[in-house]
Amino acid sequence: FIHSIRIAKTSIILYNSCMNFTTIQQSFFFGLLFIITVVFLWLIQDFIFPIFWAIVFTIIFQPIHNWWLTKTKKMGALASILTILTIIILIFTPLILVGSLVVTESITYYQQFTERQTLGSGINIVNQLSILLERVEFLGIETTNIAENITIYAKLFSGWLATQALFVGQNVFRILLLTLIMLYILFFTLRDGKGLQERLIQILPLGDAKERRLFKKFVSTTRATIKGTFLIAIIQGFLGGLLFAVAGIGAPFLWGSIMAITSVIPAIGPGIIWLPAGIALLFTGNIWQGVLILAGGLVVISLIDNILRPVFVGRDTEMPEVYILLSTLGGLTLFGITGLVIGPIIAAFFLAMWHMFEEEFKKDLEIRG
């Protein structure tokens, strides 16, 4: 009996030793895995944004890729190349053309403010606002500082655009390189996207159901953000610039781009630009131009925002507008233009994870309550 007890004790000691050694092995392995992952991310940190945008373009243009797959009889590589060519034609070519026009007009405005020149053609909306302020001084409003500030801010903004153009010119090789890297990565994400997704679902330890749910949330939020932010921005910026061009206001591409940027602000958006512009035109004698701007802004531009934004953004992301606004502005502040997509995605993951937590521990939370 005593001999049996000794054998049992020895077995327990050996078992505990093996378990301890296994624990040490696992701890060392996961520690090494964490360290090498961090080092790898540090190694490719300059290429994170190209990777991110390659994934975004894959999600957005997946229907077009599928269409090319049917046309090329399931030739994945050829379909990916044709999809990339489609993206270059639809996205990059117009972006370069409009960007060059905006830069040219911003440089013209900057030269006007610094050298006190007159605008070559068209109504100068900044001057119209200054004239309007001078005409309402009889109401007892101190307008001198306001007019000066409008001119200063217009000068600063046009100067900032000119500086960005110089920055792009100086870093054109780096930008071109990162774009080529993004397109190269895009080829593989288009061709092997579904396989990569399944591999990630298999590797991640969260659980297949939760992982598929998070991937679905990532895809839906990305598509909704692109549609709800960039598509609406393009439409509103185009219509705003068109209204300004028809009204004879100078630098319509510049003002259209500013309205596109301000469209990220729900409810108000481009109204920050067209509303004071229309009022200034009315009170400075440009009646039909002012009526055109105000009517077009109220009926067309605002209607697009009120109708399309809830359909594109709210329905697909399942997020309240306040979350969309805060995450968009926060992402824009932290990550620049990429933040317009990253911000809402982070917010969507935040809400999805807390919703999963609520579902997973619903009974425990009710007991504690």
Tab-separated table of C-alpha atoms in Angstrom:
chain	number	residue	atom	x	y	z
A	1	PHE	CA	0.000	0.000	0.000
A	2	ILE	CA	2.796	2.395	0.952
A	3	HIS	CA	4.597	1.503	-2.289
A	4	SER	CA	1.432	2.355	-4.273
A	5	ILE	CA	1.192	5.734	-2.523
A	6	ARG	CA	4.831	6.477	-3.419
A	7	ILE	CA	4.163	5.593	-7.069
A	8	ALA	CA	1.095	7.848	-7.089
A	9	LYS	CA	3.068	10.751	-5.568
A	10	THR	CA	5.843	10.258	-8.106
A	11	SER	CA	3.303	10.240	-10.936
A	12	ILE	CA	1.727	13.478	-9.655
A	13	ILE	CA	5.160	15.153	-9.420
A	14	LEU	CA	6.036	14.041	-12.955
A	15	TYR	CA	2.651	15.225	-14.237
A	16	ASN	CA	3.045	18.620	-12.575
A	17	SER	CA	6.572	18.913	-13.980
A	18	CYS	CA	5.333	18.133	-17.482
A	19	MET	CA	2.482	20.603	-17.127
A	20	ASN	CA	4.846	23.292	-15.876
A	21	PHE	CA	7.234	22.614	-18.753
A	22	THR	CA	4.344	22.705	-21.237
A	23	THR	CA	3.184	25.999	-19.767
A	24	ILE	CA	6.697	27.400	-20.084
A	25	GLN	CA	6.879	26.207	-23.694
A	26	GLN	CA	3.543	27.782	-24.557
A	27	SER	CA	4.377	31.033	-22.786
A	28	PHE	CA	7.713	31.229	-24.584
A	29	PHE	CA	6.088	30.440	-27.926
A	30	PHE	CA	3.322	33.050	-27.582
A	31	GLY	CA	5.804	35.613	-26.291
A	32	LEU	CA	8.057	34.994	-29.280
A	33	LEU	CA	5.034	35.100	-31.610
A	34	PHE	CA	3.981	38.470	-30.155
A	35	ILE	CA	7.486	39.927	-30.416
A	36	ILE	CA	8.069	38.811	-34.008
A	37	THR	CA	4.606	40.141	-34.998
A	38	VAL	CA	5.393	43.561	-33.494
A	39	VAL	CA	8.811	43.588	-35.189
A	40	PHE	CA	7.240	42.660	-38.530
A	41	LEU	CA	4.630	45.441	-38.224
A	42	TRP	CA	7.424	47.870	-37.354
A	43	LEU	CA	9.319	46.632	-40.415
A	44	ILE	CA	6.421	47.355	-42.791
A	45	GLN	CA	5.067	50.454	-41.016
A	46	ASP	CA	5.730	52.689	-44.034
A	47	PHE	CA	3.534	50.404	-46.141
A	48	ILE	CA	0.552	50.055	-43.780
A	49	PHE	CA	-1.525	52.632	-45.647
A	50	PRO	CA	-0.883	51.075	-49.092
A	51	ILE	CA	-1.930	47.704	-47.650
A	52	PHE	CA	-5.014	49.260	-46.089
A	53	TRP	CA	-6.085	51.004	-49.313
A	54	ALA	CA	-5.470	47.820	-51.304
A	55	ILE	CA	-7.921	46.039	-48.986
A	56	VAL	CA	-10.406	48.917	-49.291
A	57	PHE	CA	-10.253	48.886	-53.103
A	58	THR	CA	-10.654	45.096	-53.055
A	59	ILE	CA	-13.860	45.405	-51.025
A	60	ILE	CA	-15.301	48.251	-53.093
A	61	PHE	CA	-14.452	46.836	-56.521
A	62	GLN	CA	-15.174	43.182	-55.737
A	63	PRO	CA	-18.390	43.233	-57.867
A	64	ILE	CA	-16.422	44.563	-60.848
A	65	HIS	CA	-13.752	41.899	-60.264
A	66	ASN	CA	-16.445	39.225	-60.200
A	67	TRP	CA	-17.819	40.616	-63.483
A	68	TRP	CA	-14.368	40.437	-65.069
A	69	LEU	CA	-14.029	36.864	-63.749
A	70	THR	CA	-17.138	35.829	-65.675
A	71	LYS	CA	-15.876	37.595	-68.813
A	72	THR	CA	-12.408	36.003	-68.601
A	73	LYS	CA	-13.756	32.514	-67.789
A	74	LYS	CA	-12.450	32.464	-64.186
A	75	MET	CA	-8.913	33.580	-65.047
A	76	GLY	CA	-8.111	35.194	-61.714
A	77	ALA	CA	-4.868	36.932	-62.650
A	78	LEU	CA	-6.283	38.478	-65.824
A	79	ALA	CA	-9.464	39.562	-64.032
A	80	SER	CA	-7.357	41.247	-61.319
A	81	ILE	CA	-5.296	43.147	-63.915
A	82	LEU	CA	-8.439	44.311	-65.727
A	83	THR	CA	-9.992	45.408	-62.418
A	84	ILE	CA	-6.875	47.444	-61.582
A	85	LEU	CA	-7.025	49.106	-65.005
A	86	THR	CA	-10.681	49.933	-64.333
A	87	ILE	CA	-9.732	51.522	-60.995
A	88	ILE	CA	-7.008	53.593	-62.656
A	89	ILE	CA	-9.451	54.859	-65.296
A	90	LEU	CA	-12.361	55.534	-62.916
A	91	ILE	CA	-10.486	56.819	-59.846
A	92	PHE	CA	-6.904	57.915	-60.432
A	93	THR	CA	-7.244	59.666	-63.796
A	94	PRO	CA	-10.114	62.012	-62.758
A	95	LEU	CA	-8.432	62.569	-59.371
A	96	ILE	CA	-5.203	63.731	-61.018
A	97	LEU	CA	-7.040	66.012	-63.465
A	98	VAL	CA	-9.244	67.641	-60.812
A	99	GLY	CA	-6.342	67.890	-58.381
A	100	SER	CA	-4.200	69.753	-60.904
A	101	LEU	CA	-7.045	72.220	-61.584
A	102	VAL	CA	-7.628	72.793	-57.860
A	103	VAL	CA	-3.932	73.401	-57.268
A	104	THR	CA	-3.764	75.873	-60.166
A	105	GLU	CA	-6.752	77.834	-58.848
A	106	SER	CA	-5.455	77.819	-55.276
A	107	ILE	CA	-2.105	79.211	-56.433
A	108	THR	CA	-3.979	81.960	-58.332
A	109	TYR	CA	-5.959	82.864	-55.220
A	110	TYR	CA	-2.837	82.843	-53.056
A	111	GLN	CA	-1.047	85.171	-55.461
A	112	GLN	CA	-4.070	87.462	-55.454
A	113	PHE	CA	-4.028	87.819	-51.666
A	114	THR	CA	-0.257	88.174	-51.327
A	115	GLU	CA	0.263	90.538	-54.280
A	116	ARG	CA	-3.184	92.241	-54.061
A	117	GLN	CA	-4.026	91.394	-57.625
A	118	THR	CA	-7.538	91.093	-59.037
A	119	LEU	CA	-8.949	87.738	-59.998
A	120	GLY	CA	-8.448	87.084	-63.696
A	121	SER	CA	-12.067	86.090	-64.368
A	122	GLY	CA	-15.227	85.532	-62.403
A	123	ILE	CA	-16.679	86.944	-59.199
A	124	ASN	CA	-14.336	86.836	-56.203
A	125	ILE	CA	-16.556	85.443	-53.465
A	126	VAL	CA	-14.151	86.468	-50.676
A	127	ASN	CA	-14.297	90.094	-51.848
A	128	GLN	CA	-18.099	89.857	-52.063
A	129	LEU	CA	-18.259	88.734	-48.431
A	130	SER	CA	-16.034	91.660	-47.418
A	131	ILE	CA	-18.287	94.089	-49.299
A	132	LEU	CA	-21.365	92.567	-47.624
A	133	LEU	CA	-19.835	93.059	-44.193
A	134	GLU	CA	-19.074	96.673	-44.964
A	135	ARG	CA	-22.735	97.256	-45.914
A	136	VAL	CA	-24.119	95.948	-42.621
A	137	GLU	CA	-21.975	98.174	-40.424
A	138	PHE	CA	-24.970	100.485	-39.966
A	139	LEU	CA	-26.528	97.762	-37.780
A	140	GLY	CA	-23.853	98.462	-35.216
A	141	ILE	CA	-21.884	95.289	-35.964
A	142	GLU	CA	-18.111	95.620	-35.859
A	143	THR	CA	-17.258	94.030	-39.198
A	144	THR	CA	-13.706	95.232	-39.857
A	145	ASN	CA	-12.051	92.383	-37.972
A	146	ILE	CA	-14.449	89.828	-39.490
A	147	ALA	CA	-13.636	90.939	-43.038
A	148	GLU	CA	-9.921	90.862	-42.298
A	149	ASN	CA	-10.207	87.395	-40.771
A	150	ILE	CA	-12.084	86.071	-43.825
A	151	THR	CA	-9.305	87.337	-46.065
A	152	ILE	CA	-6.621	85.943	-43.773
A	153	TYR	CA	-8.244	82.500	-43.596
A	154	ALA	CA	-8.780	82.441	-47.363
A	155	LYS	CA	-5.122	83.342	-47.822
A	156	LEU	CA	-4.009	80.673	-45.342
A	157	PHE	CA	-6.152	77.964	-46.944
A	158	SER	CA	-5.082	78.764	-50.499
A	159	GLY	CA	-1.499	78.948	-49.265
A	160	TRP	CA	-1.879	75.568	-47.586
A	161	LEU	CA	-3.122	74.052	-50.845
A	162	ALA	CA	-0.193	75.603	-52.697
A	163	THR	CA	2.176	74.185	-50.063
A	164	GLN	CA	0.604	70.741	-50.422
A	165	ALA	CA	1.111	70.969	-54.179
A	166	LEU	CA	4.784	71.767	-53.575
A	167	PHE	CA	5.015	68.860	-51.119
A	168	VAL	CA	3.482	66.484	-53.665
A	169	GLY	CA	5.893	67.758	-56.306
A	170	GLN	CA	8.888	67.210	-54.030
A	171	ASN	CA	7.710	63.752	-52.967
A	172	VAL	CA	6.316	62.636	-56.291
A	173	PHE	CA	8.698	59.660	-56.463
A	174	ARG	CA	7.707	58.408	-52.991
A	175	ILE	CA	3.985	58.882	-53.715
A	176	LEU	CA	4.354	57.081	-57.037
A	177	LEU	CA	6.266	54.256	-55.343
A	178	LEU	CA	3.621	53.821	-52.621
A	179	THR	CA	0.876	53.874	-55.263
A	180	LEU	CA	2.639	51.186	-57.277
A	181	ILE	CA	3.087	49.109	-54.120
A	182	MET	CA	-0.611	49.522	-53.358
A	183	LEU	CA	-1.540	48.386	-56.882
A	184	TYR	CA	0.844	45.431	-56.591
A	185	ILE	CA	-0.746	44.374	-53.294
A	186	LEU	CA	-4.177	44.981	-54.802
A	187	PHE	CA	-3.479	42.399	-57.495
A	188	PHE	CA	-3.014	39.681	-54.852
A	189	THR	CA	-5.879	40.798	-52.600
A	190	LEU	CA	-8.210	40.697	-55.594
A	191	ARG	CA	-6.952	37.339	-56.810
A	192	ASP	CA	-6.584	35.610	-53.433
A	193	GLY	CA	-8.928	37.673	-51.226
A	194	LYS	CA	-11.361	34.915	-50.281
A	195	GLY	CA	-8.575	32.465	-49.518
A	196	LEU	CA	-6.769	34.998	-47.320
A	197	GLN	CA	-9.970	35.719	-45.432
A	198	GLU	CA	-10.573	32.018	-44.718
A	199	ARG	CA	-6.962	31.624	-43.604
A	200	LEU	CA	-7.315	34.519	-41.156
A	201	ILE	CA	-10.562	33.073	-39.804
A	202	GLN	CA	-8.786	29.757	-39.259
A	203	ILE	CA	-5.782	31.333	-37.513
A	204	LEU	CA	-7.478	33.875	-35.248
A	205	PRO	CA	-8.476	32.422	-31.846
A	206	LEU	CA	-11.673	34.427	-31.356
A	207	GLY	CA	-14.010	31.784	-32.777
A	208	ASP	CA	-15.138	31.366	-36.380
A	209	ALA	CA	-18.641	32.758	-35.813
A	210	LYS	CA	-17.365	35.940	-34.150
A	211	GLU	CA	-14.599	36.342	-36.709
A	212	ARG	CA	-16.993	36.050	-39.641
A	213	ARG	CA	-19.268	38.572	-37.960
A	214	LEU	CA	-16.385	41.024	-37.517
A	215	PHE	CA	-15.237	40.528	-41.111
A	216	LYS	CA	-18.798	41.178	-42.284
A	217	LYS	CA	-18.899	44.342	-40.171
A	218	PHE	CA	-15.565	45.472	-41.626
A	219	VAL	CA	-16.775	44.951	-45.198
A	220	SER	CA	-20.165	46.611	-44.676
A	221	THR	CA	-18.657	49.586	-42.833
A	222	THR	CA	-15.962	50.084	-45.473
A	223	ARG	CA	-18.472	50.014	-48.315
A	224	ALA	CA	-20.894	52.288	-46.476
A	225	THR	CA	-18.159	54.764	-45.596
A	226	ILE	CA	-16.882	54.939	-49.155
A	227	LYS	CA	-20.403	55.338	-50.512
A	228	GLY	CA	-21.611	57.636	-47.775
A	229	THR	CA	-18.516	59.824	-47.518
A	230	PHE	CA	-16.622	59.846	-50.786
A	231	LEU	CA	-19.530	59.362	-53.184
A	232	ILE	CA	-21.649	62.048	-51.519
A	233	ALA	CA	-18.588	64.313	-51.327
A	234	ILE	CA	-17.950	63.879	-55.059
A	235	ILE	CA	-21.599	64.558	-55.957
A	236	GLN	CA	-21.943	67.581	-53.682
A	237	GLY	CA	-18.556	68.993	-54.655
A	238	PHE	CA	-19.350	68.580	-58.358
A	239	LEU	CA	-22.791	70.185	-58.062
A	240	GLY	CA	-21.447	72.988	-55.864
A	241	GLY	CA	-18.621	73.732	-58.267
A	242	LEU	CA	-21.064	73.595	-61.189
A	243	LEU	CA	-23.388	76.103	-59.477
A	244	PHE	CA	-20.453	78.435	-58.827
A	245	ALA	CA	-19.285	78.118	-62.440
A	246	VAL	CA	-22.765	78.887	-63.835
A	247	ALA	CA	-23.063	81.861	-61.458
A	248	GLY	CA	-19.745	83.189	-62.752
A	249	ILE	CA	-17.825	82.769	-59.494
A	250	GLY	CA	-14.098	82.405	-60.015
A	251	ALA	CA	-12.152	79.222	-59.139
A	252	PRO	CA	-15.141	76.826	-59.257
A	253	PHE	CA	-12.899	73.734	-58.948
A	254	LEU	CA	-11.367	75.165	-55.769
A	255	TRP	CA	-14.748	75.963	-54.203
A	256	GLY	CA	-16.157	72.641	-55.342
A	257	SER	CA	-13.283	70.786	-53.667
A	258	ILE	CA	-13.825	72.768	-50.450
A	259	MET	CA	-17.524	71.833	-50.484
A	260	ALA	CA	-16.550	68.200	-51.054
A	261	ILE	CA	-14.279	68.338	-47.991
A	262	THR	CA	-16.937	69.998	-45.809
A	263	SER	CA	-19.511	67.385	-46.866
A	264	VAL	CA	-18.090	65.034	-44.191
A	265	ILE	CA	-20.005	67.138	-41.645
A	266	PRO	CA	-23.572	65.751	-41.530
A	267	ALA	CA	-26.523	68.157	-41.830
A	268	ILE	CA	-24.409	71.317	-42.354
A	269	GLY	CA	-21.773	70.190	-44.843
A	270	PRO	CA	-21.318	72.341	-47.973
A	271	GLY	CA	-23.843	74.850	-46.598
A	272	ILE	CA	-20.875	76.425	-44.825
A	273	ILE	CA	-19.749	77.602	-48.273
A	274	TRP	CA	-22.787	78.072	-50.529
A	275	LEU	CA	-25.075	79.743	-47.948
A	276	PRO	CA	-22.855	82.768	-47.130
A	277	ALA	CA	-21.815	82.929	-50.805
A	278	GLY	CA	-25.443	83.154	-51.963
A	279	ILE	CA	-26.325	85.758	-49.332
A	280	ALA	CA	-23.245	87.825	-50.212
A	281	LEU	CA	-24.191	87.777	-53.910
A	282	LEU	CA	-27.750	88.899	-53.183
A	283	PHE	CA	-26.720	91.833	-51.021
A	284	THR	CA	-23.989	92.985	-53.410
A	285	GLY	CA	-26.310	93.315	-56.398
A	286	ASN	CA	-25.714	89.926	-58.066
A	287	ILE	CA	-29.365	88.917	-57.713
A	288	TRP	CA	-29.779	86.030	-60.143
A	289	GLN	CA	-26.418	84.539	-59.126
A	290	GLY	CA	-27.404	84.657	-55.454
A	291	VAL	CA	-30.820	83.133	-56.122
A	292	LEU	CA	-29.215	80.366	-58.206
A	293	ILE	CA	-26.700	79.491	-55.487
A	294	LEU	CA	-29.269	79.520	-52.657
A	295	ALA	CA	-31.920	77.598	-54.605
A	296	GLY	CA	-29.435	75.048	-55.890
A	297	GLY	CA	-27.929	74.625	-52.426
A	298	LEU	CA	-31.269	74.203	-50.667
A	299	VAL	CA	-33.026	72.049	-53.243
A	300	VAL	CA	-30.234	69.973	-54.778
A	301	ILE	CA	-27.145	69.819	-52.549
A	302	SER	CA	-28.973	69.594	-49.202
A	303	LEU	CA	-31.503	67.119	-50.612
A	304	ILE	CA	-28.702	64.789	-51.671
A	305	ASP	CA	-27.231	64.866	-48.161
A	306	ASN	CA	-30.587	64.294	-46.443
A	307	ILE	CA	-31.632	61.434	-48.731
A	308	LEU	CA	-28.428	59.567	-49.601
A	309	ARG	CA	-26.424	59.782	-46.360
A	310	PRO	CA	-28.929	57.877	-44.160
A	311	VAL	CA	-29.379	55.290	-46.929
A	312	PHE	CA	-25.659	54.747	-47.584
A	313	VAL	CA	-24.157	55.230	-44.132
A	314	GLY	CA	-26.720	54.692	-41.400
A	315	ARG	CA	-28.353	51.585	-42.856
A	316	ASP	CA	-25.158	49.696	-43.724
A	317	THR	CA	-23.050	50.652	-40.696
A	318	GLU	CA	-25.976	50.458	-38.249
A	319	MET	CA	-24.431	53.394	-36.401
A	320	PRO	CA	-26.123	56.555	-35.104
A	321	GLU	CA	-25.142	59.753	-36.917
A	322	VAL	CA	-23.293	61.078	-33.872
A	323	TYR	CA	-20.927	58.063	-33.971
A	324	ILE	CA	-20.406	58.538	-37.696
A	325	LEU	CA	-19.613	62.244	-37.245
A	326	LEU	CA	-17.243	61.808	-34.291
A	327	SER	CA	-15.419	58.809	-35.773
A	328	THR	CA	-15.061	60.513	-39.170
A	329	LEU	CA	-13.679	63.756	-37.736
A	330	GLY	CA	-11.488	61.861	-35.251
A	331	GLY	CA	-10.091	59.630	-37.985
A	332	LEU	CA	-9.471	62.640	-40.205
A	333	THR	CA	-7.526	64.333	-37.392
A	334	LEU	CA	-5.378	61.295	-36.584
A	335	PHE	CA	-4.794	59.660	-39.971
A	336	GLY	CA	-5.493	62.339	-42.573
A	337	ILE	CA	-7.614	61.449	-45.604
A	338	THR	CA	-7.286	57.722	-44.789
A	339	GLY	CA	-8.985	58.443	-41.466
A	340	LEU	CA	-12.271	59.099	-43.281
A	341	VAL	CA	-12.457	55.312	-43.682
A	342	ILE	CA	-10.425	54.143	-40.663
A	343	GLY	CA	-12.430	56.234	-38.163
A	344	PRO	CA	-15.873	54.720	-38.902
A	345	ILE	CA	-14.347	51.226	-39.119
A	346	ILE	CA	-12.866	51.601	-35.617
A	347	ALA	CA	-16.215	52.883	-34.346
A	348	ALA	CA	-18.035	49.960	-35.982
A	349	PHE	CA	-15.629	47.453	-34.400
A	350	PHE	CA	-16.055	49.206	-31.047
A	351	LEU	CA	-19.842	48.837	-31.186
A	352	ALA	CA	-19.657	45.278	-32.570
A	353	MET	CA	-17.276	44.091	-29.828
A	354	TRP	CA	-19.423	45.575	-27.055
A	355	HIS	CA	-22.526	44.040	-28.615
A	356	MET	CA	-20.773	40.641	-28.685
A	357	PHE	CA	-19.775	41.136	-25.046
A	358	GLU	CA	-23.389	41.877	-24.148
A	359	GLU	CA	-24.609	38.751	-25.961
A	360	GLU	CA	-21.834	36.505	-24.572
A	361	PHE	CA	-22.304	37.504	-20.937
A	362	LYS	CA	-25.980	38.426	-21.030
A	363	LYS	CA	-26.953	35.949	-18.278
A	364	ASP	CA	-24.073	36.984	-16.012
A	365	LEU	CA	-24.934	40.645	-16.498
A	366	GLU	CA	-28.611	39.974	-15.639
A	367	ILE	CA	-27.607	38.059	-12.491
A	368	ARG	CA	-25.281	40.852	-11.378
A	369	GLY	CA	-28.022	43.401	-12.149
